[in-house]
PDB file of C-alpha atoms and ligand atoms in Angstrom:
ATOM      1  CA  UNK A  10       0.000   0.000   0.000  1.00 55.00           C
ATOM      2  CA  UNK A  11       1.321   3.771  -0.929  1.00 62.00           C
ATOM      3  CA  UNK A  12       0.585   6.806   1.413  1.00 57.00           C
ATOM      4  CA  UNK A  13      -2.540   7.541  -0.264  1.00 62.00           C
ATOM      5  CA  UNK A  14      -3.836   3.996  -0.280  1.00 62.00           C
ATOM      6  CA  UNK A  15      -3.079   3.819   3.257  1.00 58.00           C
ATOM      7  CA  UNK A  16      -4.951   6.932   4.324  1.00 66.00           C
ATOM      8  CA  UNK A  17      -8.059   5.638   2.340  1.00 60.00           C
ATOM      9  CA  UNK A  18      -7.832   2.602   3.877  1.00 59.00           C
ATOM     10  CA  UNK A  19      -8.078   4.106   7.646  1.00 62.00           C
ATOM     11  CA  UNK A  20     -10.440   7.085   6.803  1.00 59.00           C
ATOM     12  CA  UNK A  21     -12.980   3.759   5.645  1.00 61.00           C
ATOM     13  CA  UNK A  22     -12.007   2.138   8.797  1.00 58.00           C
ATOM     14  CA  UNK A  23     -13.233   5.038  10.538  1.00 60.00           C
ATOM     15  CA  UNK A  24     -15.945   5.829   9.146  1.00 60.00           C
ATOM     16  CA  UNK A  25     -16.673   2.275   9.830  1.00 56.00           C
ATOM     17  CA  UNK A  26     -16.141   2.253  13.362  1.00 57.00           C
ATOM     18  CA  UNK A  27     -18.245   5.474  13.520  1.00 60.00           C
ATOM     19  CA  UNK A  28     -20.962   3.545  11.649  1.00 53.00           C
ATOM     20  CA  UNK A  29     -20.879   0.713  14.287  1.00 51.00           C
ATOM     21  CA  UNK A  30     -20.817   2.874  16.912  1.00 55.00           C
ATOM     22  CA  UNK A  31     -23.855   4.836  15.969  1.00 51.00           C
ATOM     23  CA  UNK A  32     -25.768   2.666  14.877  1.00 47.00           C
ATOM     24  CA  UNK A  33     -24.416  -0.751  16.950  1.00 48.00           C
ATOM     25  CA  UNK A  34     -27.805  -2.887  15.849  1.00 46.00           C
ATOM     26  CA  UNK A  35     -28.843  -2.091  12.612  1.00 41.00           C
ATOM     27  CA  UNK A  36     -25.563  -2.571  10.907  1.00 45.00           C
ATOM     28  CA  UNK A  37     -25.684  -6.511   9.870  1.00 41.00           C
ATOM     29  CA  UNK A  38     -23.137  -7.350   7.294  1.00 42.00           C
ATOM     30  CA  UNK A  39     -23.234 -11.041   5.699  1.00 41.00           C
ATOM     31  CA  UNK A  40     -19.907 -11.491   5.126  1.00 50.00           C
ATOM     32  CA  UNK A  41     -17.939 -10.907   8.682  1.00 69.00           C
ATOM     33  CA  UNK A  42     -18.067 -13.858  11.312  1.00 79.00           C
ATOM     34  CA  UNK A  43     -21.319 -13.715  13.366  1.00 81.00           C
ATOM     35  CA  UNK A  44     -21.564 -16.471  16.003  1.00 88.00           C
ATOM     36  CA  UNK A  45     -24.449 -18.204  16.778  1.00 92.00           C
ATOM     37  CA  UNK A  46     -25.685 -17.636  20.468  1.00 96.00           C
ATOM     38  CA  UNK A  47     -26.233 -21.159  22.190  1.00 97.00           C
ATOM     39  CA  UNK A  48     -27.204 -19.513  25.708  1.00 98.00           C
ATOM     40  CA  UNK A  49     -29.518 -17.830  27.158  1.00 98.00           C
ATOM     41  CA  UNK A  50     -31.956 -20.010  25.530  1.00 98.00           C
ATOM     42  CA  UNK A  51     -35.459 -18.550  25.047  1.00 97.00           C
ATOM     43  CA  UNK A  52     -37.343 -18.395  28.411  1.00 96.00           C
ATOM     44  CA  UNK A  53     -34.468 -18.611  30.877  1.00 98.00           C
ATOM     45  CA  UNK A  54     -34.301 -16.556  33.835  1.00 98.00           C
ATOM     46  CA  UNK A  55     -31.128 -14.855  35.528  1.00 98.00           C
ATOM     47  CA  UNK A  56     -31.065 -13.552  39.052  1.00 97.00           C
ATOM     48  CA  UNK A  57     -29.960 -10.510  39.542  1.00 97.00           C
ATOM     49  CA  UNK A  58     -26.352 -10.661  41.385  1.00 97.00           C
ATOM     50  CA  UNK A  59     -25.756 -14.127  40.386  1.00 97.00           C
ATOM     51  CA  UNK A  60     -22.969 -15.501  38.041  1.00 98.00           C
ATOM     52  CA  UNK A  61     -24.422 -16.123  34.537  1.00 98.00           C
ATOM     53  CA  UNK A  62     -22.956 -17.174  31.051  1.00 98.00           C
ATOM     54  CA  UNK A  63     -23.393 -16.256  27.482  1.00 98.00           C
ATOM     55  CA  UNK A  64     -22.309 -19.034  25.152  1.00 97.00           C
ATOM     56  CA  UNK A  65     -21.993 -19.076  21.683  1.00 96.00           C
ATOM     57  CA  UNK A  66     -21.065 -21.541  18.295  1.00 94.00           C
ATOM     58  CA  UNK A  67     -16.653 -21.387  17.517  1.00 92.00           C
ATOM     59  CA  UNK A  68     -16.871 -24.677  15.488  1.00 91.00           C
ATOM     60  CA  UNK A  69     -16.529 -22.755  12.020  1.00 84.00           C
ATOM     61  CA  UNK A  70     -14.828 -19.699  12.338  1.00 85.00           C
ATOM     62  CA  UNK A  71     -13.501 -17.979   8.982  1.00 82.00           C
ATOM     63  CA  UNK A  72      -9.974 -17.721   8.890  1.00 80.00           C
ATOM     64  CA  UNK A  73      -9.669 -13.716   9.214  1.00 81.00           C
ATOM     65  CA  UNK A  74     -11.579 -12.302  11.623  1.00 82.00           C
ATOM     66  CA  UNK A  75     -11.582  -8.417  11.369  1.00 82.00           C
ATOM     67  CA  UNK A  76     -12.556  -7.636  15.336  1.00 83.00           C
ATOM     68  CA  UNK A  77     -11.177 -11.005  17.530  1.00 88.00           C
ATOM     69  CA  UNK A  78     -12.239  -8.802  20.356  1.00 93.00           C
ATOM     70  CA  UNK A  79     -15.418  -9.593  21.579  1.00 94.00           C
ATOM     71  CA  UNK A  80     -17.956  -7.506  23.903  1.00 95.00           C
ATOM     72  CA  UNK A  81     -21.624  -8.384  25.518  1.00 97.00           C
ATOM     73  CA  UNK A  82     -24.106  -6.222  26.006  1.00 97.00           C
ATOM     74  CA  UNK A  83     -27.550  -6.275  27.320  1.00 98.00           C
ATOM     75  CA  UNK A  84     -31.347  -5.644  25.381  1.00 97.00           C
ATOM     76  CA  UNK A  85     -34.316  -4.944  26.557  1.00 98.00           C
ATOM     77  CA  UNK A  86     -37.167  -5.400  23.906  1.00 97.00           C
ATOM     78  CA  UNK A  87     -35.475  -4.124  20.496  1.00 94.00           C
ATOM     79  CA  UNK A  88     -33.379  -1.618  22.072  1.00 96.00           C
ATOM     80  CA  UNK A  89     -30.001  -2.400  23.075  1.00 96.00           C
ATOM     81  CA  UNK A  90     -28.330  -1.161  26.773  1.00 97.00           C
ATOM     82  CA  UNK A  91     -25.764   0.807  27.679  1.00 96.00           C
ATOM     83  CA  UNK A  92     -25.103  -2.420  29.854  1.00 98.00           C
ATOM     84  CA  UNK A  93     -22.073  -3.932  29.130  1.00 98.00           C
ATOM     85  CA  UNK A  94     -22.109  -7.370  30.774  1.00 98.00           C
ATOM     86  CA  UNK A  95     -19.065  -8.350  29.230  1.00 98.00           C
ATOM     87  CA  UNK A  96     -16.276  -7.328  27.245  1.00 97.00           C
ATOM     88  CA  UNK A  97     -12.407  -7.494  26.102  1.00 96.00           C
ATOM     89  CA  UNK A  98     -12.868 -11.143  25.616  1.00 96.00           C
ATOM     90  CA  UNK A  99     -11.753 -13.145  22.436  1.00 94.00           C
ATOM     91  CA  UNK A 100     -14.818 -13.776  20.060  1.00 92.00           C
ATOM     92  CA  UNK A 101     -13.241 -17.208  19.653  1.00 92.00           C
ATOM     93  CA  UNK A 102     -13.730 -18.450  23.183  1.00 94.00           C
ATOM     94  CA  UNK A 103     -17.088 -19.503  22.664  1.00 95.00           C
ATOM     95  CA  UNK A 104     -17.988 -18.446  26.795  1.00 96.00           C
ATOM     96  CA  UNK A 105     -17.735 -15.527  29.131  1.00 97.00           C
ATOM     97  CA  UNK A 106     -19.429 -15.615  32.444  1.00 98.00           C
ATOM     98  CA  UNK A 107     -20.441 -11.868  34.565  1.00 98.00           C
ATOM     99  CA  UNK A 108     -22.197 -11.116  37.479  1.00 98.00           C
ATOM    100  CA  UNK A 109     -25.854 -10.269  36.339  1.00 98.00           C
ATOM    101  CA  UNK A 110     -26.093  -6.225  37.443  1.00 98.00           C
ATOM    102  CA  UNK A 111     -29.072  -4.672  38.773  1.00 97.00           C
ATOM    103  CA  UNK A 112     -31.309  -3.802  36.111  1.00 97.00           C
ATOM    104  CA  UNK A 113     -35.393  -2.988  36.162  1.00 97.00           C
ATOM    105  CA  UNK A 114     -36.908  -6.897  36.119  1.00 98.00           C
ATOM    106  CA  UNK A 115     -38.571  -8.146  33.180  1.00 98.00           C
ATOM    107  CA  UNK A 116     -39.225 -11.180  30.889  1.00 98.00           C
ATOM    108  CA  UNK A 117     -38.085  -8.865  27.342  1.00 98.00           C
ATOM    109  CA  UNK A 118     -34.365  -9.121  27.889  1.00 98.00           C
ATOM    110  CA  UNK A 119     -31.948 -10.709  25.221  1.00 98.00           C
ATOM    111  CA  UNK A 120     -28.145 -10.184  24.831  1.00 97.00           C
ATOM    112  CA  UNK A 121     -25.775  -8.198  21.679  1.00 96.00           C
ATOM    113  CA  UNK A 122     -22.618 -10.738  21.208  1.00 95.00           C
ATOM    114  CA  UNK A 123     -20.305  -7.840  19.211  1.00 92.00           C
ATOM    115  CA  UNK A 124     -17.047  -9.139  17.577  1.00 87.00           C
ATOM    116  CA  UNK A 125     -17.510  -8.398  13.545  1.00 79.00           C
ATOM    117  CA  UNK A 126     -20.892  -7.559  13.924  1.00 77.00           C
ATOM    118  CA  UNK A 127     -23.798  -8.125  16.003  1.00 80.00           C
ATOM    119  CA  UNK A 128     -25.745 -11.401  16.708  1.00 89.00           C
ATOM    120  CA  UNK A 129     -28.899 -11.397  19.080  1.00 93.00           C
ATOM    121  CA  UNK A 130     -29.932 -14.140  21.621  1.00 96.00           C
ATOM    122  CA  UNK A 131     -33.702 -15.369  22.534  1.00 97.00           C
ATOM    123  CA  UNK A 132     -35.488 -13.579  25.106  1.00 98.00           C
ATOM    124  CA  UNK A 133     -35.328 -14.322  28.555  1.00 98.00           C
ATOM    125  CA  UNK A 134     -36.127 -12.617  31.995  1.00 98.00           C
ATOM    126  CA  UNK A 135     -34.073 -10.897  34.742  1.00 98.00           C
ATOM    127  CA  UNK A 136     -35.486 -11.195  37.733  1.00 97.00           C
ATOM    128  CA  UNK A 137     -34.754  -9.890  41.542  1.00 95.00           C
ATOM    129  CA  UNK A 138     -32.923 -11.932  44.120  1.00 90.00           C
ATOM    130  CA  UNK A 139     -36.061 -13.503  45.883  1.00 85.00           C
ATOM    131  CA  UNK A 140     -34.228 -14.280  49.055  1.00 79.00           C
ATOM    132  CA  UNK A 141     -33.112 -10.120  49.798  1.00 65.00           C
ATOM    133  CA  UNK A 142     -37.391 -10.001  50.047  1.00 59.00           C
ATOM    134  CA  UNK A 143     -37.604 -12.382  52.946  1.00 56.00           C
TER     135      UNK A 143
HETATM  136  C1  NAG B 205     -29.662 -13.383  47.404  1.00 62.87           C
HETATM  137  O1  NAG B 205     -29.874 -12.752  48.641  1.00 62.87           O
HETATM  138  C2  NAG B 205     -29.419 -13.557  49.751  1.00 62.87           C
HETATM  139  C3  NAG B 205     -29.809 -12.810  50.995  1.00 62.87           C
HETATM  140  O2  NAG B 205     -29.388 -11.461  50.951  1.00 62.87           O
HETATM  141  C4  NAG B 205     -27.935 -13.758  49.624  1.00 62.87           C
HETATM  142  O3  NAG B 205     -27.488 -14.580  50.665  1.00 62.87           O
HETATM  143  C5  NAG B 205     -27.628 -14.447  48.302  1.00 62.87           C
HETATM  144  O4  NAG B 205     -26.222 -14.552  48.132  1.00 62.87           O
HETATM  145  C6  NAG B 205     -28.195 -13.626  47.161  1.00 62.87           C
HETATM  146  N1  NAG B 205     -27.991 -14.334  45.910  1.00 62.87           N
HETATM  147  C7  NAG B 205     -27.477 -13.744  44.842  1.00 62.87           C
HETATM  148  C8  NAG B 205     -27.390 -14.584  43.638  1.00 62.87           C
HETATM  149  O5  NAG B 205     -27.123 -12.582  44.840  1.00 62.87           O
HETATM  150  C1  NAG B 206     -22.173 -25.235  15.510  1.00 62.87           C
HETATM  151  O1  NAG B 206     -22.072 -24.918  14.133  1.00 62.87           O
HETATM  152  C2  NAG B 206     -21.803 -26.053  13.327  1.00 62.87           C
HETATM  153  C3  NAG B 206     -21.668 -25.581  11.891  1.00 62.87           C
HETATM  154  O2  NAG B 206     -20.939 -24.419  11.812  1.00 62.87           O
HETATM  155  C4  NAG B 206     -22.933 -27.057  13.427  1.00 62.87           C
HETATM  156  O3  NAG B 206     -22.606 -28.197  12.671  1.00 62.87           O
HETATM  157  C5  NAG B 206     -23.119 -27.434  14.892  1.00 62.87           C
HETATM  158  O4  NAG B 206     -24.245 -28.275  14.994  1.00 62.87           O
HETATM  159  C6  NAG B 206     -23.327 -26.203  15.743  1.00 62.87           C
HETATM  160  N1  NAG B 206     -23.389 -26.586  17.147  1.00 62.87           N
HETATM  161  C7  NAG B 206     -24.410 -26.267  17.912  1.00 62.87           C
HETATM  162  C8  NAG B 206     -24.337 -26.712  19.327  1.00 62.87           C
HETATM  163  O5  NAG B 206     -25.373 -25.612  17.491  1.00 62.87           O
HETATM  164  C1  NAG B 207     -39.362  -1.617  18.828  1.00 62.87           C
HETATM  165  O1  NAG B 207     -40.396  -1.999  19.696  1.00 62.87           O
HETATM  166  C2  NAG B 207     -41.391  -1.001  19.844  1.00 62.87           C
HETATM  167  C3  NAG B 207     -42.360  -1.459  20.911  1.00 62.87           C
HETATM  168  O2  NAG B 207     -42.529  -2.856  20.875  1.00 62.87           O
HETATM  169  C4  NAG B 207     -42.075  -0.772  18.488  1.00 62.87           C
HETATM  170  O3  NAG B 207     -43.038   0.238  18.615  1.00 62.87           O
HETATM  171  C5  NAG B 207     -41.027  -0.350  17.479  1.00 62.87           C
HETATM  172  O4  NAG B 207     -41.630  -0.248  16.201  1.00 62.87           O
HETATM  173  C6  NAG B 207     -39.911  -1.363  17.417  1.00 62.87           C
HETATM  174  N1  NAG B 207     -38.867  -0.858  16.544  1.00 62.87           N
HETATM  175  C7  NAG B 207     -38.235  -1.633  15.683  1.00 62.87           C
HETATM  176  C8  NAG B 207     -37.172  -0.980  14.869  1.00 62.87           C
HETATM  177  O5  NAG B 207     -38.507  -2.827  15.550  1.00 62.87           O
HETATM  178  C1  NAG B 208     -22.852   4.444  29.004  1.00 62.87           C
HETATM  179  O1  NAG B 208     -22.451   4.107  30.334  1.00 62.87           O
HETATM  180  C2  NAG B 208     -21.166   4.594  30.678  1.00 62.87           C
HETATM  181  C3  NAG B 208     -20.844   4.124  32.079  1.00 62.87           C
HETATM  182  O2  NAG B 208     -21.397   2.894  32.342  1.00 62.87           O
HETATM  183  C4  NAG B 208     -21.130   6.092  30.583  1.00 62.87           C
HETATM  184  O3  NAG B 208     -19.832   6.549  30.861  1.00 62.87           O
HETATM  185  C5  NAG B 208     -21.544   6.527  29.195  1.00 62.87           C
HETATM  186  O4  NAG B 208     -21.641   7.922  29.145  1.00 62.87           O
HETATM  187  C6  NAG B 208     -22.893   5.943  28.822  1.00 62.87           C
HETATM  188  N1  NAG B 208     -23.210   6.273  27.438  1.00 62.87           N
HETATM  189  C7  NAG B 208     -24.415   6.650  27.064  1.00 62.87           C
HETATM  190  C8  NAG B 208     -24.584   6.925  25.599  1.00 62.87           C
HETATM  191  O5  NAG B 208     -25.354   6.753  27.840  1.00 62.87           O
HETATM  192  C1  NAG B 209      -7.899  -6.670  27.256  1.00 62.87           C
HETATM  193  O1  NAG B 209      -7.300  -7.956  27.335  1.00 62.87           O
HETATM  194  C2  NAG B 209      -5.920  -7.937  27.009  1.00 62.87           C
HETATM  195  C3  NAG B 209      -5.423  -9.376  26.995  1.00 62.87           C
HETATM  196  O2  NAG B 209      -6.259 -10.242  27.685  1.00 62.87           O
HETATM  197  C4  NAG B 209      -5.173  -7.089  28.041  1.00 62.87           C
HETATM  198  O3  NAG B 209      -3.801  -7.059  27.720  1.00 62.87           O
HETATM  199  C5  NAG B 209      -5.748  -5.676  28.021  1.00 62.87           C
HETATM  200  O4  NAG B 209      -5.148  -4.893  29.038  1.00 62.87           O
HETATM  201  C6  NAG B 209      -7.246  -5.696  28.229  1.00 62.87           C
HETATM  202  N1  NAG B 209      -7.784  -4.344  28.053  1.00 62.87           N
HETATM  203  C7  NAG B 209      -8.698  -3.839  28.861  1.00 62.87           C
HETATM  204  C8  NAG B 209      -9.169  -2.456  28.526  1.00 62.87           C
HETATM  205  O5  NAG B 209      -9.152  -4.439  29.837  1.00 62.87           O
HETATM  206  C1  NAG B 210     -15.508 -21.951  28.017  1.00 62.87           C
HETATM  207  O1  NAG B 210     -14.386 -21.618  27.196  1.00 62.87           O
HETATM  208  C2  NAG B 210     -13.179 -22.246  27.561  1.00 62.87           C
HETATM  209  C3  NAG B 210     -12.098 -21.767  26.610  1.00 62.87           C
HETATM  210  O2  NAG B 210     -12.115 -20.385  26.536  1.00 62.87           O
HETATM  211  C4  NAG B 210     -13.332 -23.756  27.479  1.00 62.87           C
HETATM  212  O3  NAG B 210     -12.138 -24.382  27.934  1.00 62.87           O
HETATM  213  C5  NAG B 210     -14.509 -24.215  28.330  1.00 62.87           C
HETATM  214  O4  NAG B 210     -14.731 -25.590  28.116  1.00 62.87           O
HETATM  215  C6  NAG B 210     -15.755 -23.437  27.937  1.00 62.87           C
HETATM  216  N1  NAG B 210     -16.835 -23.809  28.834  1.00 62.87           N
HETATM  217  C7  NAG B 210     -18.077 -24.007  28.395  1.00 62.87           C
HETATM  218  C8  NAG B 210     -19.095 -24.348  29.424  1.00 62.87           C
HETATM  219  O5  NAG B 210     -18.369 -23.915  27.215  1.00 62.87           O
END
């Protein structure tokens, strides 16, 4: 790549990045590695406080991945969280476990696995820790 080249190359990566970040749900590409989500499956329930997993498919990954970084966050209905539940983990470890935070209950929850692009899971439910009530 020459000087010119070059500079194309990062003012598209940029404008990229600034893409993803504005717009971190609707922007589904085809062609960049997009994990399927094994857990939470649909109608699971997480405690609030308690240690909980995301898991998701590495049998098949492509052999260039452009972001090996991966990061979790939370959804509520169709609108993702500024939760982040996870994050700085490889996209190729196929687990990461967190501490569920303290968010409003409800059954309309599903997580964002980010790495390339974003991939949703089922819905599930976060409820409150029962036991603090007694
Ligand atoms: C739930 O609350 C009880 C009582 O405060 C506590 O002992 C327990 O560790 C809590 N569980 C979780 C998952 O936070
Ligand atoms: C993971 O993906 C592979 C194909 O890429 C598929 O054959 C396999 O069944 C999937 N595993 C699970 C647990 O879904
Ligand atoms: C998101 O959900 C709300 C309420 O369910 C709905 O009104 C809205 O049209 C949905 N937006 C998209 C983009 O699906
Ligand atoms: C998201 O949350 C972080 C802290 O958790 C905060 O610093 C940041 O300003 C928030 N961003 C938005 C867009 O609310
Ligand atoms: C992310 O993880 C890498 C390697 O595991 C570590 O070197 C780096 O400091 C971490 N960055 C953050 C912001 O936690
Ligand atoms: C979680 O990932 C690690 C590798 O990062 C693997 O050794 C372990 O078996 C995985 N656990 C589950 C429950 O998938």
């Amino acid at each position: 790549m020459n000087f010119t080249t070059l500079n194309i190359f990062f003012v598209a990566v940029f404008a990229f990045l600034a893409l993803i970040h504005a717009h971190p749900v609707s922007l589904i590409s085809r062609d960049v590695y997009v994990p399927e989500i094994l857990t939470p499956i649909a109608g699971d329930t997480w405690v609030i406080g308690n240690t909980e997993s995301v898991t998701w498919n590495v049998s098949s990954p492509p052999a260039q991945i452009t972001n090996p970084v991966g990061q979790i966050l939370l959804r509520k209905g169709n609108l993702t969280q500024n939760v982040t539940l996870a994050g700085n983990f490889s996209i190729l470890a196929g687990n990461v476990s967190f501490i569920v935070p303290s968010v409003t209950p409800d059954d309309d929850y599903s997580v964002v696995l980010f790495g390339d692009s974003g991939n949703f899971s089922p819905i599930f439910s976060i409820v409150a820790n029962t036991s603090n009530a007694l």
